[in-house]
Short mmCIF file of C-alpha atoms and ligand atoms in Angstrom, two decimals:
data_model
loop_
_atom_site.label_atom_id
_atom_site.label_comp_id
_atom_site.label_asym_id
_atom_site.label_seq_id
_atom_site.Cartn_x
_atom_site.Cartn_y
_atom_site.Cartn_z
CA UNK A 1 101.40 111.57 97.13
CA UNK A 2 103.29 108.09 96.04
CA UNK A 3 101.12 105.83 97.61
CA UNK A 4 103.41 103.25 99.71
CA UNK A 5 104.48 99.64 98.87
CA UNK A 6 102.82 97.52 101.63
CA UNK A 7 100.70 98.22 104.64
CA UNK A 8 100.47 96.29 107.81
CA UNK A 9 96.70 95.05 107.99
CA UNK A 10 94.61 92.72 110.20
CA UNK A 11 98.10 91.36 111.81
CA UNK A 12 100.23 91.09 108.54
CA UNK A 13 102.70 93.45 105.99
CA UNK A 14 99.94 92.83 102.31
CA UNK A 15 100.52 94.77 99.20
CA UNK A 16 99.11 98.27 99.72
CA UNK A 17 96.66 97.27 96.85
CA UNK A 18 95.01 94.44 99.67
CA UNK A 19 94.94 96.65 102.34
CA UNK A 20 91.17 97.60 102.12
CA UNK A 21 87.43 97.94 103.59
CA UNK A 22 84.48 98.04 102.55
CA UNK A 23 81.89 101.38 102.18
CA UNK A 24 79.65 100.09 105.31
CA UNK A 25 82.53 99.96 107.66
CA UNK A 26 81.63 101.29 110.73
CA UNK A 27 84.39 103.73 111.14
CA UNK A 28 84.29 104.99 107.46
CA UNK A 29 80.53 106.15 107.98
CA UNK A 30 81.02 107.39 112.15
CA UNK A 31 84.22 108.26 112.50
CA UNK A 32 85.09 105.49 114.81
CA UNK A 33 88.69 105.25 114.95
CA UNK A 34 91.44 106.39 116.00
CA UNK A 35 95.12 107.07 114.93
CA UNK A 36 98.73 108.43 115.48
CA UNK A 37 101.02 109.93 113.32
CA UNK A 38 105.02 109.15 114.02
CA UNK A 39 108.23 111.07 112.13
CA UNK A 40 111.14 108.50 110.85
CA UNK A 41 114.46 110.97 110.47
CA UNK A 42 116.96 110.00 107.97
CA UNK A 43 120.82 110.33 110.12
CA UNK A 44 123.20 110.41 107.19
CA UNK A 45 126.23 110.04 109.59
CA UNK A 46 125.22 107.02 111.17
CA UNK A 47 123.33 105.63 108.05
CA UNK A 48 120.11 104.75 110.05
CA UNK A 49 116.69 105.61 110.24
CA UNK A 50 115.35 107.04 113.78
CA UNK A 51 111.70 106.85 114.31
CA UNK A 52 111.19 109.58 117.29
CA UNK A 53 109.04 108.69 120.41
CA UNK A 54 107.85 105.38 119.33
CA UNK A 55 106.80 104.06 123.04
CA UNK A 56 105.13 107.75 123.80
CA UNK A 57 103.30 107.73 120.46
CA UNK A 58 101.68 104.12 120.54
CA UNK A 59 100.97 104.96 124.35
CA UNK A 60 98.41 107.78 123.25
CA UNK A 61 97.41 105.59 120.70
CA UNK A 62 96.16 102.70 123.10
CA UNK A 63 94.77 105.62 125.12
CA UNK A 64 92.43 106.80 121.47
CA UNK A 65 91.31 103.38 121.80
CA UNK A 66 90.50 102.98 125.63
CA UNK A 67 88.59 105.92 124.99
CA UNK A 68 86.88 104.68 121.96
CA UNK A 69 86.21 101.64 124.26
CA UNK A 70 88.53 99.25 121.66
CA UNK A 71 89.53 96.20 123.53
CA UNK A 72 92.64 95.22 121.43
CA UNK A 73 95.14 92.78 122.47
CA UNK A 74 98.04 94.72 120.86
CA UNK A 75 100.84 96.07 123.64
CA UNK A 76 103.50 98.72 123.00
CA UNK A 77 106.11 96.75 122.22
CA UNK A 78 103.45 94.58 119.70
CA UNK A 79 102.74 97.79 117.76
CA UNK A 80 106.63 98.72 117.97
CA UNK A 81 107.39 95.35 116.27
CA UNK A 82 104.81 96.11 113.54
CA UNK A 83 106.23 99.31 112.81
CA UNK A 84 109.98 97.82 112.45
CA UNK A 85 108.66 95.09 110.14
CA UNK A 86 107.06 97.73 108.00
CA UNK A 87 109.60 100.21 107.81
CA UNK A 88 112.27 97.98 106.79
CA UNK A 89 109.94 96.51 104.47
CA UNK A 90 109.09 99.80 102.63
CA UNK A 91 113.03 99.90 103.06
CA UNK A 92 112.67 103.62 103.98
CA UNK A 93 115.95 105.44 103.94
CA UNK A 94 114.42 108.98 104.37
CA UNK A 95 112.96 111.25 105.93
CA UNK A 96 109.32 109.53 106.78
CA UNK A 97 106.20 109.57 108.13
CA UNK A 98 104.39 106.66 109.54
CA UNK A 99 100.41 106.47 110.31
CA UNK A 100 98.94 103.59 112.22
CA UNK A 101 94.99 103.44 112.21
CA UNK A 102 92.65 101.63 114.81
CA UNK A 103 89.60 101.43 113.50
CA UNK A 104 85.92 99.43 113.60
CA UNK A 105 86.13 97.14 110.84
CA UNK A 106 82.03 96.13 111.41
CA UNK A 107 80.73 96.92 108.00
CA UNK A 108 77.46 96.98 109.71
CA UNK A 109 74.84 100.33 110.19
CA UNK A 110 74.22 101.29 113.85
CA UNK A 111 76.12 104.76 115.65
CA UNK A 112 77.44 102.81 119.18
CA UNK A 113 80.84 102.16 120.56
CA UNK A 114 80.15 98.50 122.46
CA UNK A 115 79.54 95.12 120.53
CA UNK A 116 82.07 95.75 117.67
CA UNK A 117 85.39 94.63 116.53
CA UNK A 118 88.25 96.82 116.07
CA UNK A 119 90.85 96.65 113.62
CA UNK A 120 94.48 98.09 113.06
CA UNK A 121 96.22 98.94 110.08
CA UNK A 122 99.59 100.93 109.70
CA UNK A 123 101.67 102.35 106.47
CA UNK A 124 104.55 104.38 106.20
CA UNK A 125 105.97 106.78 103.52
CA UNK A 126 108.47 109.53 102.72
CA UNK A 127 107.57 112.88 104.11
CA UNK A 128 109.22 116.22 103.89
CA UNK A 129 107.61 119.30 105.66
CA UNK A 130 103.73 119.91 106.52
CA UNK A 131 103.47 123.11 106.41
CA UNK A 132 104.25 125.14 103.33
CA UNK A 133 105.72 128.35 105.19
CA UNK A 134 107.64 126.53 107.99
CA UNK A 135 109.26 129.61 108.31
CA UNK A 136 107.25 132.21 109.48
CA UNK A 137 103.07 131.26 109.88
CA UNK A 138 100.44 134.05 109.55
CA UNK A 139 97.42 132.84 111.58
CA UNK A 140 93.68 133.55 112.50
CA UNK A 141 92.11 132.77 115.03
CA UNK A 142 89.22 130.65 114.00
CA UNK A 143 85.59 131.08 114.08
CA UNK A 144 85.33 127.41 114.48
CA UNK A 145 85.71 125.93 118.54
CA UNK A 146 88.06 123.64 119.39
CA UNK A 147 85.99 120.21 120.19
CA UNK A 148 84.97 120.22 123.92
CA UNK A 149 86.28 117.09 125.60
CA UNK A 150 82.53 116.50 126.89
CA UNK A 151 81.57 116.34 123.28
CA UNK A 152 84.13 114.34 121.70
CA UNK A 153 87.68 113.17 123.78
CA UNK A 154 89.86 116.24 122.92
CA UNK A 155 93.01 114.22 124.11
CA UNK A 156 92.77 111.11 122.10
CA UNK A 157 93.69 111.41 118.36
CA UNK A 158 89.63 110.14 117.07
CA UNK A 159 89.27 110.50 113.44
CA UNK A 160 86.11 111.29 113.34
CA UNK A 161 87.49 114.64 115.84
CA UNK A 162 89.45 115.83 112.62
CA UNK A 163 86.60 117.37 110.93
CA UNK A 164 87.01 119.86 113.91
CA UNK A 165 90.69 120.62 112.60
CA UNK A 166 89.35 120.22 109.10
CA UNK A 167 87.05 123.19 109.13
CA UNK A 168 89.43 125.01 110.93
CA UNK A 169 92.35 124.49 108.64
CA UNK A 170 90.17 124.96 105.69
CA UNK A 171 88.09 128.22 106.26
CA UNK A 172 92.04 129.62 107.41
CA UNK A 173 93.60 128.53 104.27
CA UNK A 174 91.25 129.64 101.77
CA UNK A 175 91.56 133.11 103.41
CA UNK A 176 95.14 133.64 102.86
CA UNK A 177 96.70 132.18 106.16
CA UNK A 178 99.10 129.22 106.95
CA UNK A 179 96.89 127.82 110.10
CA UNK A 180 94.00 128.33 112.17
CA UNK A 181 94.45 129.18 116.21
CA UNK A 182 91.12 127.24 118.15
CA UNK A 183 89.66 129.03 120.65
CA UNK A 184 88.29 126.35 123.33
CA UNK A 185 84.53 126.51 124.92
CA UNK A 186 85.56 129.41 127.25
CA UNK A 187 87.29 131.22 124.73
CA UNK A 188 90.66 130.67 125.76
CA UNK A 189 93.52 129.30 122.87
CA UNK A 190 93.30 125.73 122.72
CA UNK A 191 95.86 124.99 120.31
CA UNK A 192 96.40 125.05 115.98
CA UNK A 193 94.62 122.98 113.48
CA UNK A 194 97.26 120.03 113.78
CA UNK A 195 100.14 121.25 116.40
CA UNK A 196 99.90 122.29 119.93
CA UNK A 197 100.84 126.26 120.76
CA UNK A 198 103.37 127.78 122.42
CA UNK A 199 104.05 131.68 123.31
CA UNK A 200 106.71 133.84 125.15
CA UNK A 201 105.40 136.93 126.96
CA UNK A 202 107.31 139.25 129.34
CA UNK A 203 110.03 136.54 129.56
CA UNK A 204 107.93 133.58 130.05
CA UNK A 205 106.87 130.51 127.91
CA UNK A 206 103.34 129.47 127.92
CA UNK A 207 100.96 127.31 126.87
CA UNK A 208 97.85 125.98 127.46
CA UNK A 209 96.83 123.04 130.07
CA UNK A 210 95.86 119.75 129.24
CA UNK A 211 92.60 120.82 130.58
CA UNK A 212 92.14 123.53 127.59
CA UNK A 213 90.84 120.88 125.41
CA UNK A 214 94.22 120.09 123.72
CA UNK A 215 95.71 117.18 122.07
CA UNK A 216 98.34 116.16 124.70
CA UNK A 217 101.51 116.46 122.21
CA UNK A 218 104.57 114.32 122.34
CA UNK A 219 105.80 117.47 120.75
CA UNK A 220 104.56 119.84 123.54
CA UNK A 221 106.16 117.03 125.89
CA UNK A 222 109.90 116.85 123.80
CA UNK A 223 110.07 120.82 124.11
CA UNK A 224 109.08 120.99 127.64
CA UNK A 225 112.07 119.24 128.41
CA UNK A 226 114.22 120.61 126.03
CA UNK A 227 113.57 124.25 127.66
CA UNK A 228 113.85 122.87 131.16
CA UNK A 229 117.53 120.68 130.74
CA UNK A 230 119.25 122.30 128.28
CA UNK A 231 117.96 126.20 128.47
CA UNK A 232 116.78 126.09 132.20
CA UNK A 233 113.74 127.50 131.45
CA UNK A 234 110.44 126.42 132.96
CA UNK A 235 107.10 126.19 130.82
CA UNK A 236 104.01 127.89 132.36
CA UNK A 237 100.77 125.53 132.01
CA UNK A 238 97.90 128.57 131.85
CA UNK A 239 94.96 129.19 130.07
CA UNK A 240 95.49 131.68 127.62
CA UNK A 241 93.73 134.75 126.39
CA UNK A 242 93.11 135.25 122.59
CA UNK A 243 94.51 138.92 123.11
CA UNK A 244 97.61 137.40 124.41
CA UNK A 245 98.60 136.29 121.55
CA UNK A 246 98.86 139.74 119.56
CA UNK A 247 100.60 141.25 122.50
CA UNK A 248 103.06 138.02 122.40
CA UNK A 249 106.58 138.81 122.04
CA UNK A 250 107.03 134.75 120.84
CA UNK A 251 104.75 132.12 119.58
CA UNK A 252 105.20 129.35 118.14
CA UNK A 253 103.45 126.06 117.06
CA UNK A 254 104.60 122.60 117.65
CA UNK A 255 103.55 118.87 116.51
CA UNK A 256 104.61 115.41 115.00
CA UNK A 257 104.34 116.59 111.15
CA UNK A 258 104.14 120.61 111.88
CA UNK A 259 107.80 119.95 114.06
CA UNK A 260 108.07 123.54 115.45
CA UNK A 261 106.62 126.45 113.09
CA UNK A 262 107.07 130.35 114.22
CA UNK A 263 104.11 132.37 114.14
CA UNK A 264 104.90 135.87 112.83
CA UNK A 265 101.47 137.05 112.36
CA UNK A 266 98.13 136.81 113.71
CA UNK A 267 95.10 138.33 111.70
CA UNK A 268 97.35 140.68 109.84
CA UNK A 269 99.09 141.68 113.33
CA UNK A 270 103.03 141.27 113.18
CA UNK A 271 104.16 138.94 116.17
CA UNK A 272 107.37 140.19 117.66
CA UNK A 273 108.22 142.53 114.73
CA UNK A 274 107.07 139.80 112.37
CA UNK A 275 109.71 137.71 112.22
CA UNK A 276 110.53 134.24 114.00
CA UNK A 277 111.68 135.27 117.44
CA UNK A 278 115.07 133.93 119.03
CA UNK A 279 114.00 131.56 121.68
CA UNK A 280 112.05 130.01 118.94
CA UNK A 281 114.34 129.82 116.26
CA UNK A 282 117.43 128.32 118.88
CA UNK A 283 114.64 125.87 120.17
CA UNK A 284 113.55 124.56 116.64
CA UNK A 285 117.69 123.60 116.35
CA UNK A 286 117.70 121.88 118.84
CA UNK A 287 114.28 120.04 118.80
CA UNK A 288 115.88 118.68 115.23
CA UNK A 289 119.40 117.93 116.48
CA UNK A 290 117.38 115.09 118.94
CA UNK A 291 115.36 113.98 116.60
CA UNK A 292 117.77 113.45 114.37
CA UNK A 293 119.56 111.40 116.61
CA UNK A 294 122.52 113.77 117.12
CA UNK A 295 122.20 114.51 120.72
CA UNK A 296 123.75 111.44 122.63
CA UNK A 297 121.38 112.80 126.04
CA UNK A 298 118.55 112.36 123.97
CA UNK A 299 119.35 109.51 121.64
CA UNK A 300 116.88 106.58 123.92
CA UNK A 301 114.08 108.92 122.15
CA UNK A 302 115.21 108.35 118.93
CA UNK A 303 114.55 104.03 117.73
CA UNK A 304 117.40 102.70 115.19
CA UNK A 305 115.37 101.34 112.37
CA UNK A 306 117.92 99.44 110.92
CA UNK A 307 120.53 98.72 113.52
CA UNK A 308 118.53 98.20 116.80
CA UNK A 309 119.94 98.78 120.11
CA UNK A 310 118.77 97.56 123.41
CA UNK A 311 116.23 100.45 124.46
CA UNK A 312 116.95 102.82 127.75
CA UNK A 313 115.40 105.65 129.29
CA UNK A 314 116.28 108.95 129.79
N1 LIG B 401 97.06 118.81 118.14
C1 LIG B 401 96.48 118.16 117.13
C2 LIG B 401 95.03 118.38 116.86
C3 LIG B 401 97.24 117.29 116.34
O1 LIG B 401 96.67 116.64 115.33
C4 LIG B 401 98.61 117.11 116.63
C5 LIG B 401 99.44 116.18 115.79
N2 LIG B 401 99.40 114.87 116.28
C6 LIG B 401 99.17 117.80 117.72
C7 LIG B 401 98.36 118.64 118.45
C8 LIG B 401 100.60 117.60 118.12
O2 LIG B 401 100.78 116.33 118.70
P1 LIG B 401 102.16 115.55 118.59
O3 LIG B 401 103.23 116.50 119.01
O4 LIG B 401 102.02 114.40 119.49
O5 LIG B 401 102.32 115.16 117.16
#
C-alpha cells in the first residue's frame, strides 16, 4: 500500500512522516484504542467525492471511546471538519478509504483505562475492493468465538478486539476460504471477520440482533432501509443457528470496506446452488447506486467533499 501524504494528528494535517508514537504507548502495547473505518466514492458525473455516513460513522466512533472511558472534547461535526480538511488535502479524487484512530497516547506501562490521555489521529487513502472474491465468498465457520461483549465491548470498534477478527480471518484464509463466519458464546452466528451477516430463508431476510455480540454496522443499518423503502421488505432481527446457514437459500455479508459480498459456499456446501442469489445481487446495485451518490432519496447520506452542501436528513 502507497502510504498517504499527510495525516491529521494531535489537532493538525503533518506530513505522514511526523505522524508518530513511540514503542511504550499505551495503546500500542494494550490495545487501547479505538477506530472507524469510512468509504469516500468517486461520482464521475458530478465530479465530487462522497464520503458515505460520515455523522453515523463518527457517532460509533465517540461511542468506542465512551466505552473505552476516553473523555475527548471532539464533537461530530469537529471530527467531520477534520476529515474535510484531510481529504481535500490528500486531494483524493477516487475511490477512498479513510481511518480515524482514538487512541492512549501515555507512553507509560500500567493495563487501566482511567488516568490517561487520549489521542486522535486520522489518514485517508485510495481504496479499491477488500475482499479478493467480491463475487461469490466460500466461508467456514470458525473455530475461533466471536468476543463476548462481557469480555471485551463487541459493539464498539476497540483495536485491541481485532485480534478476535484476526485469528478468525487468518486460520480461514490459510485454509482455502475468503472469510470466517463467528459463532457467538451460545453458538449462534455472530457475524464475519470484518462485515456483519445477512441470510434469506423461506422468503425471509435475517440477521442477527445487536445482542448476538455484533458490531452494530452502518452497513447492516444502510441495507435495512434499503429493503424496507425501496423493496418493502422487512429484516428479521433473530439469533441464528449455524445450520441455518447451509440450509440458506441467500446469504450475504455486509460492511464499510467488505460493501456487500455473496456467500456461495459454506465449508464446501454450495449456498443456493452456489451462486450469488437474486435478492442479493439486486440489493448490492442498489446499496452502490446510494453510495455513489446517484440516488437523489438517499443523497443527505452521501457528504460532497469538494462542493459542500448544507446537510439534511432523510
Ligand atoms: N463487523 C466488524 C467486526 C467490522 O470490523 C465491520 C467493519 N467496520 C463491520 C462489522 C461492518 O460495520 P460497518 O458496516 O459499519 O462498516
Amino acid at each position: 500500500m502507497k502510504l498517504p501524504r499527510y495525516a491529521f494528528f494531535r489537532g493538525r494535517i503533518v506530513p505522514y512522516g511526523q505522524a508518530r508514537i513511540g514503542v511504550l504507548t499505551h495503546a500500542l502495547n494494550y490495545g487501547t484504542g479505538c477506530f472507524a473505518g469510512l468509504r469516500g466514492y468517486w461520482n464521475e458525473d458530478d465530479h465530487e467525492l462522497f464520503v458515505f455516513r460520515p455523522h453515523d460513522h463518527f457517532n460509533r466512533f465517540l461511542e468506542s471511546t465512551r466505552l473505552l472511558s476516553m473523555e475527548l472534547p471532539d464533537t461530530i461535526e469537529d471530527l467531520v471538519g477534520h476529515l474535510l480538511e484531510l481529504v481535500r488535502a490528500e486531494e483524493l479524487k477516487t475511490d477512498c478509504y479513510i481511518r480515524p484512530l482514538a487512541f492512549f497516547a501515555d507512553e507509560t506501562i500500567g493495563v487501566r483505562l482511567h488516568d490517561l490521555t487520549p489521542a486522535i489521529s486520522m489518514v485517508a487513502f485510495p481504496f479499491g475492493k477488500y475482499f479478493d472474491n467480491d463475487d461469490g465468498a466460500h466461508v467456514t465457520i470458525s473455530s475461533w468465538k466471536r468476543i463476548d461483549d462481557n469480555m471485551i465491548p463487541a459493539r464498539g470498534k476497540i483495536a485491541g478486539s481485532y485480534v478476535n477478527s484476526g485469528l478468525a480471518r487468518s486460520d480461514a484464509q490459510r485454509a482455502g476460504f475468503d472469510d470466517a463466519i463467528t459463532l457467538n458464546k451460545d453458538g449462534h452466528i455472530s457475524e464475519g471477520s470484518v462485515a456483519n451477516f445477512f441470510m434469506v430463508r423461506k422468503g425471509a431476510i435475517v440477521t442477527p440482533p445487536v445482542t448476538d455480540d455484533i458490531l452494530e454496522g452502518i452497513t447492516r443499518a444502510t441495507l435495512m432501509t434499503l429493503l424496507k423503502e425501496e423493496l418493502g421488505l422487512t429484516v428479521v432481527e433473530r439469533s441464528i443457528d449455524r445450520t441455518e446457514l447451509a440450509v440458506a437459500d441467500e446469504a450475504f455479508l455486509a460492511g464499510t470496506g467488505a460493501q456487500v459480498v455473496p456467500i456461495t459456499r459454506v465449508d464446501h456446501r454450495p449456498i443456493g446452488g452456489g451462486r450469488p442469489g437474486p435478492l442479493t445481487l439486486e440489493l448490492r446495485d442498489l446499496y452502490f447506486d446510494v453510495v455513489r451518490g446517484r440516488k437523489p432519496k438517499y443523497r443527505s447520506w452521501c457528504m460532497p467533499v469538494y462542493a459542500p452542501v448544507a446537510r439534511a436528513t432523510v
